[in-house]
Structures are given as C-alpha cells and as structure tokens.
C-alpha cells in the first residue's frame, strides 16, 4: 500500500467509532451517544471554551487530543468513568488497540498522532488537563439536560459525581466553579440524590 | 446570561446535530450517518490528509470549517448533494439557521465562527476548497464501503457522481486522481451503473 492508501485505510477504519456507544444520552433523550459524536462535540467545546483554561494552551494540540482520544475504544470498548472494575484493565486494553489502529497509518503520522493520544492519557501538560476537563464537562451537561438519566441508570450519588468531576478544576477553575453551581442545582431539583 | 452561560447554551444546542441524519450509511451499513459523526470524521480527514491540499493551507482554519460546516442543518435539515430542488432554497434556509444558532454565542465568537462558516460556503479560499474536497471524499468512501448503497437508494449513475465529485480536484488534485480510480473500480464491480 502506498502512503495515501494507508491514510485512507485508517480513516475508513475510524468509521467504527460511530458504533461505540457511551453511557450518556443525547439531549433528545432517545438514545445513547456514540464516540464519534462525543469527539465532535468536545472539539466544539475546545473551540468555544479555550479562554477558560487554567494555563495558556496550544488550542490545536487540544483539538487533536479530543478528536482522537476515544478511537482506541473501537477495539477496547467504552469504559464508564464510574466503573472501577473496567478501569483496572483499561490501560492494557487501550494500549493494544492503539498499536493496531494507529499502526494503520504511515509511520510518521502513526508516531505523531499516537504521541498526542499518549500525552492526553498522561494528564501532565496543560493541554491534556484542559482536554480532560471538557471530557468531563460534556457528559455532565448531557446528564443535566436529560434530568440525570445516565446517573440514575447507574445509581450515582452527588458525592460520587462531585469527586470524579472535581478534576475539571485542574484544567479550568472557571469551568469547575460553574459546574459546582449546576450540580447544586441538580441536587435541589432531585436529578442527583445526595447519598 | 453571562458570557460562559451563552457559550454553554450554544454547545448544548449543538447536541441536536446528532439527530440530523444524512444520506450516507455508516460502514457497518446498519443505519445512516448523522451530522455530528460526519463533522468528526471530516476533522480526522483534515488532520491526516492536509498534505495533499492543492495549495498551502491553514490547517486550523480548515478544522474549524469542517467542525462547524453542517450545524446550520439543525434548523435547515440536510440537503442531499444530488438534490437540485432542495439546493435551490438551501442558502436562504441555512442563512436563517446561522442567524439563530451562531446568535446564541457571545458577539465576538458569533462573528468569528460565522465568518469561518461563510468562508467555507463561499469556496474562494484554498482552505474552503480543501474542506469542500474532504466533504465530498468522505461520503464517497462510505458509499464504496457499503457497495454504493446511498447511490442505489437514489438511482445515481457514474456520470452524475463523476460530475459532482470532480470538484474534489479544486481542493486536491491528488485526492481526485485517487477517487477517479475508486470510481472506475466501483463501476467495474457494479456498485455504480454507468447510466
């Protein structure tokens, strides 16, 4: 295969992210969201909310991170952020998936895009912390727009949701302050039981 | 509403793009693709294929274009690229949709993102021509991966597909040369009747 054929092979393979379903419901409430939709939505979050990042960020790098961050789930499946059992094996499953999927690309692009994904996973740089913040904010907003439906499905409590989402503050204190207000409101409205 | 509330309002509204369905089938062939998935997929096409652009391009600008280009369809609906009747009213319907949807943003972002969309629509800059090229290439690859299913649904012929997709050459002669080979192959395999 020549360079362009490898690139096209990778891009056609990515279509499968449209069949990987997450726990969040879309705001119409009729079905769950898939990874492709989620990655698109996050890219828009980055474009619109970048000014709220905790530190100066390279917006293009963050865009690449969110556009790629879940493609390993084509092989590894979605791991629910509140599922501690699945999270224990997540890194190994996703590493194998990355070998196969990024391996479809020509070597230079394989290295470049996989590096972006590894940087996202490591959560050390300002870019990865901001990407992780919007990756938590987006499903939270979908949950609020559907009266906490995915939280109810999984019997989540406010305490647990607070603990998992507090990491938003590492990427953006401004967004976390806003989210805290939304969560307090969700508890008051009864979308999220306190315990 | 303050600035952040307007930004969040826009982002939650965009969720509706997940309910706007296109004519293309996803590669599993089980259902049609929606706008959110399509825009995500195009962003990856841009990241991976930018080197094949006809002229030097600002990749970030093209990314913004493809990530936004179909959000007006939340109000205006999808217009099939081969549907000449719907195409006659498309500009007016989409202009009204843009007024409402971009109007949800704070004024500075409203102007910035709407300008990106207008530039995409005008097809004058190298960035918009490359964005338009991948916007044609992606559904074409989905069609080929599903034995020409959307083409069959609409009784398309090779001649018509050739005419509409030849514009790919304006954004990328290299991609068009590749597509011509794929289309010849599709005709040989019987996915696309010659007339």
mmCIF file of C-alpha atoms in Angstrom:
data_model
loop_
_atom_site.group_PDB
_atom_site.id
_atom_site.type_symbol
_atom_site.label_atom_id
_atom_site.label_comp_id
_atom_site.label_asym_id
_atom_site.label_seq_id
_atom_site.Cartn_x
_atom_site.Cartn_y
_atom_site.Cartn_z
ATOM 1 C CA UNK A 1 0.000 0.000 0.000
ATOM 2 C CA UNK A 2 1.199 3.497 -0.736
ATOM 3 C CA UNK A 3 1.026 6.409 1.697
ATOM 4 C CA UNK A 4 -2.410 7.657 0.623
ATOM 5 C CA UNK A 5 -3.896 4.145 0.716
ATOM 6 C CA UNK A 6 -2.697 3.720 4.307
ATOM 7 C CA UNK A 7 -4.153 7.092 5.272
ATOM 8 C CA UNK A 8 -7.497 6.222 3.693
ATOM 9 C CA UNK A 9 -7.460 2.791 5.351
ATOM 10 C CA UNK A 10 -7.059 4.452 8.750
ATOM 11 C CA UNK A 11 -9.835 6.965 8.045
ATOM 12 C CA UNK A 12 -12.309 4.309 6.904
ATOM 13 C CA UNK A 13 -11.465 2.195 9.975
ATOM 14 C CA UNK A 14 -12.318 5.175 12.214
ATOM 15 C CA UNK A 15 -15.898 4.968 10.968
ATOM 16 C CA UNK A 16 -16.356 2.199 13.550
ATOM 17 C CA UNK A 17 -16.242 4.805 16.353
ATOM 18 C CA UNK A 18 -19.811 5.604 15.255
ATOM 19 C CA UNK A 19 -20.835 2.191 16.599
ATOM 20 C CA UNK A 20 -19.187 2.516 20.036
ATOM 21 C CA UNK A 21 -21.860 3.700 22.453
ATOM 22 C CA UNK A 22 -21.257 5.582 25.674
ATOM 23 C CA UNK A 23 -23.341 5.853 28.841
ATOM 24 C CA UNK A 24 -24.525 9.419 28.167
ATOM 25 C CA UNK A 25 -27.827 10.078 26.449
ATOM 26 C CA UNK A 26 -28.083 12.712 23.721
ATOM 27 C CA UNK A 27 -30.223 15.675 24.802
ATOM 28 C CA UNK A 28 -33.297 14.402 22.935
ATOM 29 C CA UNK A 29 -33.063 11.559 25.488
ATOM 30 C CA UNK A 30 -33.947 8.934 22.908
ATOM 31 C CA UNK A 31 -30.682 7.047 22.678
ATOM 32 C CA UNK A 32 -27.127 6.935 23.953
ATOM 33 C CA UNK A 33 -24.339 8.956 22.418
ATOM 34 C CA UNK A 34 -21.573 7.308 20.415
ATOM 35 C CA UNK A 35 -17.849 8.047 20.431
ATOM 36 C CA UNK A 36 -17.775 9.872 17.088
ATOM 37 C CA UNK A 37 -20.488 12.285 18.213
ATOM 38 C CA UNK A 38 -18.780 12.749 21.565
ATOM 39 C CA UNK A 39 -15.410 13.570 19.980
ATOM 40 C CA UNK A 40 -17.026 16.092 17.627
ATOM 41 C CA UNK A 41 -18.900 17.729 20.475
ATOM 42 C CA UNK A 42 -15.700 18.005 22.534
ATOM 43 C CA UNK A 43 -13.891 19.688 19.642
ATOM 44 C CA UNK A 44 -16.549 22.398 19.678
ATOM 45 C CA UNK A 45 -16.184 22.703 23.457
ATOM 46 C CA UNK A 46 -12.480 23.329 22.912
ATOM 47 C CA UNK A 47 -13.061 25.939 20.199
ATOM 48 C CA UNK A 48 -15.595 27.851 22.285
ATOM 49 C CA UNK A 49 -14.230 27.428 25.836
ATOM 50 C CA UNK A 50 -10.437 27.570 25.382
ATOM 51 C CA UNK A 51 -10.317 31.016 27.011
ATOM 52 C CA UNK A 52 -11.301 29.396 30.327
ATOM 53 C CA UNK A 53 -8.246 27.121 30.514
ATOM 54 C CA UNK A 54 -6.233 27.280 33.739
ATOM 55 C CA UNK A 55 -2.995 27.971 31.872
ATOM 56 C CA UNK A 56 -2.068 29.095 28.343
ATOM 57 C CA UNK A 57 -2.766 26.187 25.960
ATOM 58 C CA UNK A 58 -1.970 25.237 22.388
ATOM 59 C CA UNK A 59 -5.544 25.009 21.117
ATOM 60 C CA UNK A 60 -4.571 22.936 18.062
ATOM 61 C CA UNK A 61 -2.945 20.329 20.276
ATOM 62 C CA UNK A 62 -6.082 20.140 22.446
ATOM 63 C CA UNK A 63 -8.249 19.827 19.347
ATOM 64 C CA UNK A 64 -6.168 16.892 18.133
ATOM 65 C CA UNK A 65 -6.403 15.290 21.580
ATOM 66 C CA UNK A 66 -10.180 15.420 21.791
ATOM 67 C CA UNK A 67 -10.667 14.386 18.142
ATOM 68 C CA UNK A 68 -8.562 11.256 18.741
ATOM 69 C CA UNK A 69 -8.960 10.447 22.413
ATOM 70 C CA UNK A 70 -11.552 7.673 22.136
ATOM 71 C CA UNK A 71 -10.623 5.927 18.880
ATOM 72 C CA UNK A 72 -8.934 3.149 20.859
ATOM 73 C CA UNK A 73 -12.450 2.241 22.029
ATOM 74 C CA UNK A 74 -13.118 0.820 18.549
ATOM 75 C CA UNK A 75 -11.259 -2.229 19.896
ATOM 76 C CA UNK A 76 -11.268 -1.677 23.671
ATOM 77 C CA UNK A 77 -14.887 -0.564 24.125
ATOM 78 C CA UNK A 78 -16.126 2.327 26.229
ATOM 79 C CA UNK A 79 -15.073 2.341 29.881
ATOM 80 C CA UNK A 80 -17.623 4.162 32.048
ATOM 81 C CA UNK A 81 -15.872 6.766 34.158
ATOM 82 C CA UNK A 82 -17.554 5.471 37.334
ATOM 83 C CA UNK A 83 -16.745 1.754 36.624
ATOM 84 C CA UNK A 84 -13.709 0.880 38.780
ATOM 85 C CA UNK A 85 -13.512 -2.761 37.619
ATOM 86 C CA UNK A 86 -13.304 -1.909 33.928
ATOM 87 C CA UNK A 87 -10.908 0.938 34.689
ATOM 88 C CA UNK A 88 -8.384 -1.542 36.166
ATOM 89 C CA UNK A 89 -7.794 -3.190 32.759
ATOM 90 C CA UNK A 90 -8.410 -0.098 30.653
ATOM 91 C CA UNK A 91 -4.778 0.925 30.069
ATOM 92 C CA UNK A 92 -3.720 -2.504 28.751
ATOM 93 C CA UNK A 93 -6.779 -2.902 26.518
ATOM 94 C CA UNK A 94 -6.374 0.579 25.097
ATOM 95 C CA UNK A 95 -2.631 0.215 24.536
ATOM 96 C CA UNK A 96 -3.210 -2.853 22.350
ATOM 97 C CA UNK A 97 -5.952 -1.018 20.485
ATOM 98 C CA UNK A 98 -3.614 1.919 19.863
ATOM 99 C CA UNK A 99 -0.963 -0.433 18.438
ATOM 100 C CA UNK A 100 -3.404 -1.768 15.882
ATOM 101 C CA UNK A 101 -5.341 1.369 14.976
ATOM 102 C CA UNK A 102 -2.544 3.964 14.825
ATOM 103 C CA UNK A 103 -0.487 1.214 13.143
ATOM 104 C CA UNK A 104 -2.671 1.564 10.065
ATOM 105 C CA UNK A 105 -1.124 4.991 9.354
ATOM 106 C CA UNK A 106 2.187 5.741 7.611
ATOM 107 C CA UNK A 107 4.964 5.640 10.273
ATOM 108 C CA UNK A 108 5.417 9.416 10.683
ATOM 109 C CA UNK A 109 1.724 10.064 11.263
ATOM 110 C CA UNK A 110 1.432 6.969 13.442
ATOM 111 C CA UNK A 111 4.082 8.416 15.758
ATOM 112 C CA UNK A 112 2.676 11.937 15.705
ATOM 113 C CA UNK A 113 -0.941 11.065 16.446
ATOM 114 C CA UNK A 114 -0.157 8.359 18.955
ATOM 115 C CA UNK A 115 2.069 10.825 20.826
ATOM 116 C CA UNK A 116 -0.880 13.209 21.029
ATOM 117 C CA UNK A 117 -3.030 10.429 22.492
ATOM 118 C CA UNK A 118 -0.333 9.373 24.986
ATOM 119 C CA UNK A 119 0.037 12.976 26.088
ATOM 120 C CA UNK A 120 -3.720 13.163 26.625
ATOM 121 C CA UNK A 121 -3.663 9.972 28.684
ATOM 122 C CA UNK A 122 -0.725 11.102 30.858
ATOM 123 C CA UNK A 123 -2.529 14.273 32.054
ATOM 124 C CA UNK A 124 0.731 16.108 32.724
ATOM 125 C CA UNK A 125 0.559 19.014 30.281
ATOM 126 C CA UNK A 126 -1.845 21.988 30.435
ATOM 127 C CA UNK A 127 -3.331 20.823 27.115
ATOM 128 C CA UNK A 128 -4.163 17.349 28.448
ATOM 129 C CA UNK A 129 -5.650 18.759 31.640
ATOM 130 C CA UNK A 130 -7.915 21.067 29.676
ATOM 131 C CA UNK A 131 -8.915 18.249 27.290
ATOM 132 C CA UNK A 132 -9.737 16.063 30.311
ATOM 133 C CA UNK A 133 -11.803 18.892 31.808
ATOM 134 C CA UNK A 134 -14.047 19.235 28.752
ATOM 135 C CA UNK A 135 -14.199 15.424 28.501
ATOM 136 C CA UNK A 136 -15.889 15.504 31.932
ATOM 137 C CA UNK A 137 -17.930 18.658 31.377
ATOM 138 C CA UNK A 138 -19.660 17.473 28.203
ATOM 139 C CA UNK A 139 -21.289 14.261 29.566
ATOM 140 C CA UNK A 140 -22.213 16.169 32.707
ATOM 141 C CA UNK A 141 -24.149 18.699 30.619
ATOM 142 C CA UNK A 142 -25.862 15.883 28.699
ATOM 143 C CA UNK A 143 -26.834 14.339 32.017
ATOM 144 C CA UNK A 144 -28.280 17.624 33.274
ATOM 145 C CA UNK A 145 -30.197 18.093 30.005
ATOM 146 C CA UNK A 146 -31.817 14.662 30.491
ATOM 147 C CA UNK A 147 -32.688 15.065 34.187
ATOM 148 C CA UNK A 148 -29.694 12.992 35.270
ATOM 149 C CA UNK A 149 -30.710 9.961 33.225
ATOM 150 C CA UNK A 150 -27.328 8.218 32.942
ATOM 151 C CA UNK A 151 -26.646 8.926 36.633
ATOM 152 C CA UNK A 152 -29.981 7.311 37.540
ATOM 153 C CA UNK A 153 -29.207 4.293 35.303
ATOM 154 C CA UNK A 154 -26.111 3.692 37.419
ATOM 155 C CA UNK A 155 -27.432 4.754 40.845
ATOM 156 C CA UNK A 156 -24.922 7.581 41.129
ATOM 157 C CA UNK A 157 -24.893 9.950 44.085
ATOM 158 C CA UNK A 158 -23.916 13.607 44.272
ATOM 159 C CA UNK A 159 -20.886 12.722 46.378
ATOM 160 C CA UNK A 160 -19.501 10.373 43.718
ATOM 161 C CA UNK A 161 -20.238 12.757 40.836
ATOM 162 C CA UNK A 162 -18.570 15.574 42.775
ATOM 163 C CA UNK A 163 -15.443 13.500 43.456
ATOM 164 C CA UNK A 164 -14.970 12.349 39.848
ATOM 165 C CA UNK A 165 -15.668 15.730 38.294
ATOM 166 C CA UNK A 166 -13.619 17.853 40.704
ATOM 167 C CA UNK A 167 -10.683 17.166 38.347
ATOM 168 C CA UNK A 168 -12.266 19.684 35.990
ATOM 169 C CA UNK A 169 -10.681 22.300 38.258
ATOM 170 C CA UNK A 170 -7.191 21.139 37.218
ATOM 171 C CA UNK A 171 -7.937 22.117 33.617
ATOM 172 C CA UNK A 172 -10.194 25.064 34.340
ATOM 173 C CA UNK A 173 -11.110 26.524 37.747
ATOM 174 C CA UNK A 174 -13.678 28.735 35.987
ATOM 175 C CA UNK A 175 -15.489 25.765 34.450
ATOM 176 C CA UNK A 176 -15.394 23.866 37.740
ATOM 177 C CA UNK A 177 -16.924 26.816 39.613
ATOM 178 C CA UNK A 178 -19.713 26.864 37.030
ATOM 179 C CA UNK A 179 -20.201 23.089 37.258
ATOM 180 C CA UNK A 180 -20.441 23.206 41.040
ATOM 181 C CA UNK A 181 -23.386 25.563 40.682
ATOM 182 C CA UNK A 182 -25.018 23.220 38.157
ATOM 183 C CA UNK A 183 -24.527 20.213 40.436
ATOM 184 C CA UNK A 184 -26.003 22.012 43.435
ATOM 185 C CA UNK A 185 -28.969 22.859 41.260
ATOM 186 C CA UNK A 186 -29.267 19.225 40.077
ATOM 187 C CA UNK A 187 -29.393 18.046 43.695
ATOM 188 C CA UNK A 188 -32.089 20.612 44.500
ATOM 189 C CA UNK A 189 -34.151 19.518 41.505
ATOM 190 C CA UNK A 190 -33.804 15.872 42.527
ATOM 191 C CA UNK A 191 -31.804 14.763 39.450
ATOM 192 C CA UNK A 192 -28.967 13.587 41.649
ATOM 193 C CA UNK A 193 -29.553 12.035 45.105
ATOM 194 C CA UNK A 194 -27.185 13.302 47.805
ATOM 195 C CA UNK A 195 -26.325 9.793 49.026
ATOM 196 C CA UNK B 1 -26.885 35.496 30.765
ATOM 197 C CA UNK B 2 -23.178 35.939 31.239
ATOM 198 C CA UNK B 3 -20.517 35.013 28.688
ATOM 199 C CA UNK B 4 -19.980 31.439 29.906
ATOM 200 C CA UNK B 5 -23.721 30.752 30.062
ATOM 201 C CA UNK B 6 -24.091 31.854 26.441
ATOM 202 C CA UNK B 7 -21.170 29.638 25.399
ATOM 203 C CA UNK B 8 -22.656 26.644 27.203
ATOM 204 C CA UNK B 9 -26.094 27.362 25.729
ATOM 205 C CA UNK B 10 -24.585 27.225 22.227
ATOM 206 C CA UNK B 11 -22.712 23.999 22.967
ATOM 207 C CA UNK B 12 -25.780 22.231 24.384
ATOM 208 C CA UNK B 13 -27.833 23.375 21.372
ATOM 209 C CA UNK B 14 -25.242 21.777 19.060
ATOM 210 C CA UNK B 15 -26.153 18.396 20.517
ATOM 211 C CA UNK B 16 -29.107 18.437 18.104
ATOM 212 C CA UNK B 17 -26.705 17.844 15.186
ATOM 213 C CA UNK B 18 -26.653 14.235 16.450
ATOM 214 C CA UNK B 19 -30.273 13.939 15.339
ATOM 215 C CA UNK B 20 -29.802 15.298 11.795
ATOM 216 C CA UNK B 21 -29.381 12.321 9.500
ATOM 217 C CA UNK B 22 -27.606 12.346 6.150
ATOM 218 C CA UNK B 23 -27.993 10.103 3.102
ATOM 219 C CA UNK B 24 -24.735 8.195 3.677
ATOM 220 C CA UNK B 25 -24.712 4.898 5.548
ATOM 221 C CA UNK B 26 -22.047 4.195 8.168
ATOM 222 C CA UNK B 27 -19.697 1.414 7.081
ATOM 223 C CA UNK B 28 -21.490 -1.211 9.189
ATOM 224 C CA UNK B 29 -24.363 -0.470 6.767
ATOM 225 C CA UNK B 30 -26.955 -0.630 9.503
ATOM 226 C CA UNK B 31 -28.072 2.974 9.616
ATOM 227 C CA UNK B 32 -27.474 6.399 8.148
ATOM 228 C CA UNK B 33 -24.804 8.751 9.408
ATOM 229 C CA UNK B 34 -25.678 11.906 11.331
ATOM 230 C CA UNK B 35 -24.138 15.362 11.045
ATOM 231 C CA UNK B 36 -22.152 15.185 14.296
ATOM 232 C CA UNK B 37 -20.455 11.953 13.206
ATOM 233 C CA UNK B 38 -19.836 13.352 9.746
ATOM 234 C CA UNK B 39 -18.205 16.528 11.091
ATOM 235 C CA UNK B 40 -15.964 14.495 13.423
ATOM 236 C CA UNK B 41 -14.952 12.182 10.604
ATOM 237 C CA UNK B 42 -14.101 15.142 8.353
ATOM 238 C CA UNK B 43 -11.886 16.666 11.050
ATOM 239 C CA UNK B 44 -9.829 13.465 11.039
ATOM 240 C CA UNK B 45 -9.687 13.571 7.237
ATOM 241 C CA UNK B 46 -8.228 17.075 7.527
ATOM 242 C CA UNK B 47 -5.652 16.062 10.142
ATOM 243 C CA UNK B 48 -4.470 13.070 8.118
ATOM 244 C CA UNK B 49 -4.793 14.317 4.524
ATOM 245 C CA UNK B 50 -3.796 18.013 4.758
ATOM 246 C CA UNK B 51 -0.505 17.269 2.958
ATOM 247 C CA UNK B 52 -2.495 16.520 -0.220
ATOM 248 C CA UNK B 53 -4.053 20.002 -0.472
ATOM 249 C CA UNK B 54 -3.645 21.776 -3.806
ATOM 250 C CA UNK B 55 -2.155 24.866 -2.167
ATOM 251 C CA UNK B 56 -0.644 25.670 1.245
ATOM 252 C CA UNK B 57 -3.493 25.751 3.785
ATOM 253 C CA UNK B 58 -4.026 26.916 7.348
ATOM 254 C CA UNK B 59 -4.980 23.540 8.838
ATOM 255 C CA UNK B 60 -6.592 25.086 11.920
ATOM 256 C CA UNK B 61 -8.902 27.153 9.741
ATOM 257 C CA UNK B 62 -9.907 24.039 7.767
ATOM 258 C CA UNK B 63 -10.505 22.139 11.005
ATOM 259 C CA UNK B 64 -12.831 24.873 12.230
ATOM 260 C CA UNK B 65 -14.639 24.832 8.887
ATOM 261 C CA UNK B 66 -15.363 21.129 8.888
ATOM 262 C CA UNK B 67 -16.267 21.054 12.604
ATOM 263 C CA UNK B 68 -18.891 23.768 12.038
ATOM 264 C CA UNK B 69 -19.977 23.382 8.432
ATOM 265 C CA UNK B 70 -23.224 21.492 8.992
ATOM 266 C CA UNK B 71 -24.539 22.943 12.264
ATOM 267 C CA UNK B 72 -26.995 25.116 10.328
ATOM 268 C CA UNK B 73 -28.717 21.842 9.413
ATOM 269 C CA UNK B 74 -30.037 21.673 12.993
ATOM 270 C CA UNK B 75 -32.682 24.093 11.691
ATOM 271 C CA UNK B 76 -32.369 23.772 7.915
ATOM 272 C CA UNK B 77 -32.107 19.976 7.619
ATOM 273 C CA UNK B 78 -29.683 18.018 5.469
ATOM 274 C CA UNK B 79 -29.647 18.879 1.767
ATOM 275 C CA UNK B 80 -28.555 15.897 -0.321
ATOM 276 C CA UNK B 81 -25.751 16.928 -2.641
ATOM 277 C CA UNK B 82 -27.563 15.420 -5.652
ATOM 278 C CA UNK B 83 -30.968 17.058 -4.831
ATOM 279 C CA UNK B 84 -31.278 20.100 -7.132
ATOM 280 C CA UNK B 85 -34.715 21.156 -5.806
ATOM 281 C CA UNK B 86 -33.626 21.346 -2.164
ATOM 282 C CA UNK B 87 -30.381 23.016 -3.220
ATOM 283 C CA UNK B 88 -32.334 25.949 -4.712
ATOM 284 C CA UNK B 89 -33.611 27.059 -1.275
ATOM 285 C CA UNK B 90 -30.595 25.869 0.707
ATOM 286 C CA UNK B 91 -28.787 29.218 1.020
ATOM 287 C CA UNK B 92 -31.808 31.065 2.430
ATOM 288 C CA UNK B 93 -32.737 28.289 4.866
ATOM 289 C CA UNK B 94 -29.175 27.963 6.084
ATOM 290 C CA UNK B 95 -28.670 31.723 6.439
ATOM 291 C CA UNK B 96 -31.664 31.942 8.796
ATOM 292 C CA UNK B 97 -30.376 28.955 10.731
ATOM 293 C CA UNK B 98 -26.963 30.592 11.066
ATOM 294 C CA UNK B 99 -28.572 33.777 12.443
ATOM 295 C CA UNK B 100 -30.260 31.819 15.204
ATOM 296 C CA UNK B 101 -27.582 29.265 16.072
ATOM 297 C CA UNK B 102 -24.437 31.434 15.923
ATOM 298 C CA UNK B 103 -26.556 34.131 17.613
ATOM 299 C CA UNK B 104 -26.510 32.070 20.794
ATOM 300 C CA UNK B 105 -22.797 32.853 21.248
ATOM 301 C CA UNK B 106 -21.232 35.998 22.736
ATOM 302 C CA UNK B 107 -20.876 38.598 19.921
ATOM 303 C CA UNK B 108 -17.123 38.186 19.337
ATOM 304 C CA UNK B 109 -17.346 34.405 18.927
ATOM 305 C CA UNK B 110 -20.543 34.714 16.922
ATOM 306 C CA UNK B 111 -18.686 36.867 14.387
ATOM 307 C CA UNK B 112 -15.570 34.709 14.359
ATOM 308 C CA UNK B 113 -17.260 31.342 13.872
ATOM 309 C CA UNK B 114 -19.870 32.595 11.464
ATOM 310 C CA UNK B 115 -17.093 34.115 9.349
ATOM 311 C CA UNK B 116 -15.435 30.706 9.205
ATOM 312 C CA UNK B 117 -18.690 29.155 8.011
ATOM 313 C CA UNK B 118 -19.280 31.913 5.409
ATOM 314 C CA UNK B 119 -15.743 31.412 4.133
ATOM 315 C CA UNK B 120 -16.422 27.685 3.797
ATOM 316 C CA UNK B 121 -19.638 28.359 1.892
ATOM 317 C CA UNK B 122 -18.018 30.872 -0.485
ATOM 318 C CA UNK B 123 -15.403 28.346 -1.739
ATOM 319 C CA UNK B 124 -12.936 31.083 -2.682
ATOM 320 C CA UNK B 125 -10.005 30.378 -0.362
ATOM 321 C CA UNK B 126 -7.644 27.373 -0.529
ATOM 322 C CA UNK B 127 -8.919 26.337 2.923
ATOM 323 C CA UNK B 128 -12.550 26.244 1.814
ATOM 324 C CA UNK B 129 -11.699 24.331 -1.349
ATOM 325 C CA UNK B 130 -9.826 21.703 0.626
ATOM 326 C CA UNK B 131 -12.645 21.473 3.201
ATOM 327 C CA UNK B 132 -15.141 21.026 0.354
ATOM 328 C CA UNK B 133 -12.927 18.306 -1.164
ATOM 329 C CA UNK B 134 -12.905 16.177 2.008
ATOM 330 C CA UNK B 135 -16.631 16.884 2.438
ATOM 331 C CA UNK B 136 -17.136 15.072 -0.875
ATOM 332 C CA UNK B 137 -14.474 12.409 -0.350
ATOM 333 C CA UNK B 138 -15.820 11.136 2.966
ATOM 334 C CA UNK B 139 -19.385 10.202 1.867
ATOM 335 C CA UNK B 140 -17.922 8.737 -1.312
ATOM 336 C CA UNK B 141 -15.750 6.376 0.771
ATOM 337 C CA UNK B 142 -18.764 5.426 2.914
ATOM 338 C CA UNK B 143 -20.671 4.675 -0.258
ATOM 339 C CA UNK B 144 -17.877 2.476 -1.578
ATOM 340 C CA UNK B 145 -17.645 0.653 1.770
ATOM 341 C CA UNK B 146 -21.366 -0.165 1.552
ATOM 342 C CA UNK B 147 -21.393 -1.304 -2.102
ATOM 343 C CA UNK B 148 -22.817 2.030 -3.252
ATOM 344 C CA UNK B 149 -25.874 1.797 -1.025
ATOM 345 C CA UNK B 150 -26.796 5.514 -0.844
ATOM 346 C CA UNK B 151 -26.175 5.844 -4.593
ATOM 347 C CA UNK B 152 -28.516 2.913 -5.235
ATOM 348 C CA UNK B 153 -31.166 4.439 -2.907
ATOM 349 C CA UNK B 154 -31.190 7.496 -5.154
ATOM 350 C CA UNK B 155 -30.641 5.825 -8.537
ATOM 351 C CA UNK B 156 -27.366 7.629 -9.099
ATOM 352 C CA UNK B 157 -25.234 6.997 -12.171
ATOM 353 C CA UNK B 158 -21.485 7.112 -12.587
ATOM 354 C CA UNK B 159 -21.801 10.157 -14.819
ATOM 355 C CA UNK B 160 -23.628 12.156 -12.121
ATOM 356 C CA UNK B 161 -21.280 11.035 -9.348
ATOM 357 C CA UNK B 162 -18.297 11.946 -11.504
ATOM 358 C CA UNK B 163 -19.671 15.421 -12.268
ATOM 359 C CA UNK B 164 -20.465 16.314 -8.652
ATOM 360 C CA UNK B 165 -17.236 14.934 -7.223
ATOM 361 C CA UNK B 166 -14.878 16.350 -9.844
ATOM 362 C CA UNK B 167 -14.758 19.469 -7.646
ATOM 363 C CA UNK B 168 -12.516 17.478 -5.321
ATOM 364 C CA UNK B 169 -9.760 18.345 -7.806
ATOM 365 C CA UNK B 170 -10.059 22.047 -6.912
ATOM 366 C CA UNK B 171 -9.037 21.270 -3.347
ATOM 367 C CA UNK B 172 -6.720 18.394 -4.062
ATOM 368 C CA UNK B 173 -5.711 17.016 -7.468
ATOM 369 C CA UNK B 174 -4.010 14.111 -5.669
ATOM 370 C CA UNK B 175 -7.218 13.071 -3.893
ATOM 371 C CA UNK B 176 -9.236 13.433 -7.096
ATOM 372 C CA UNK B 177 -6.816 11.205 -9.016
ATOM 373 C CA UNK B 178 -7.212 8.605 -6.276
ATOM 374 C CA UNK B 179 -11.016 8.956 -6.292
ATOM 375 C CA UNK B 180 -11.174 8.513 -10.058
ATOM 376 C CA UNK B 181 -9.504 5.140 -9.621
ATOM 377 C CA UNK B 182 -12.004 4.192 -6.915
ATOM 378 C CA UNK B 183 -14.955 5.236 -9.062
ATOM 379 C CA UNK B 184 -13.708 3.246 -12.060
ATOM 380 C CA UNK B 185 -13.402 0.285 -9.733
ATOM 381 C CA UNK B 186 -16.943 0.874 -8.369
ATOM 382 C CA UNK B 187 -18.334 0.845 -11.901
ATOM 383 C CA UNK B 188 -16.474 -2.404 -12.686
ATOM 384 C CA UNK B 189 -17.810 -4.012 -9.514
ATOM 385 C CA UNK B 190 -21.343 -2.916 -10.368
ATOM 386 C CA UNK B 191 -21.789 -0.583 -7.373
ATOM 387 C CA UNK B 192 -22.458 2.330 -9.674
ATOM 388 C CA UNK B 193 -24.285 1.944 -13.007
ATOM 389 C CA UNK B 194 -22.688 3.840 -15.887
ATOM 390 C CA UNK B 195 -26.007 5.414 -16.966
#
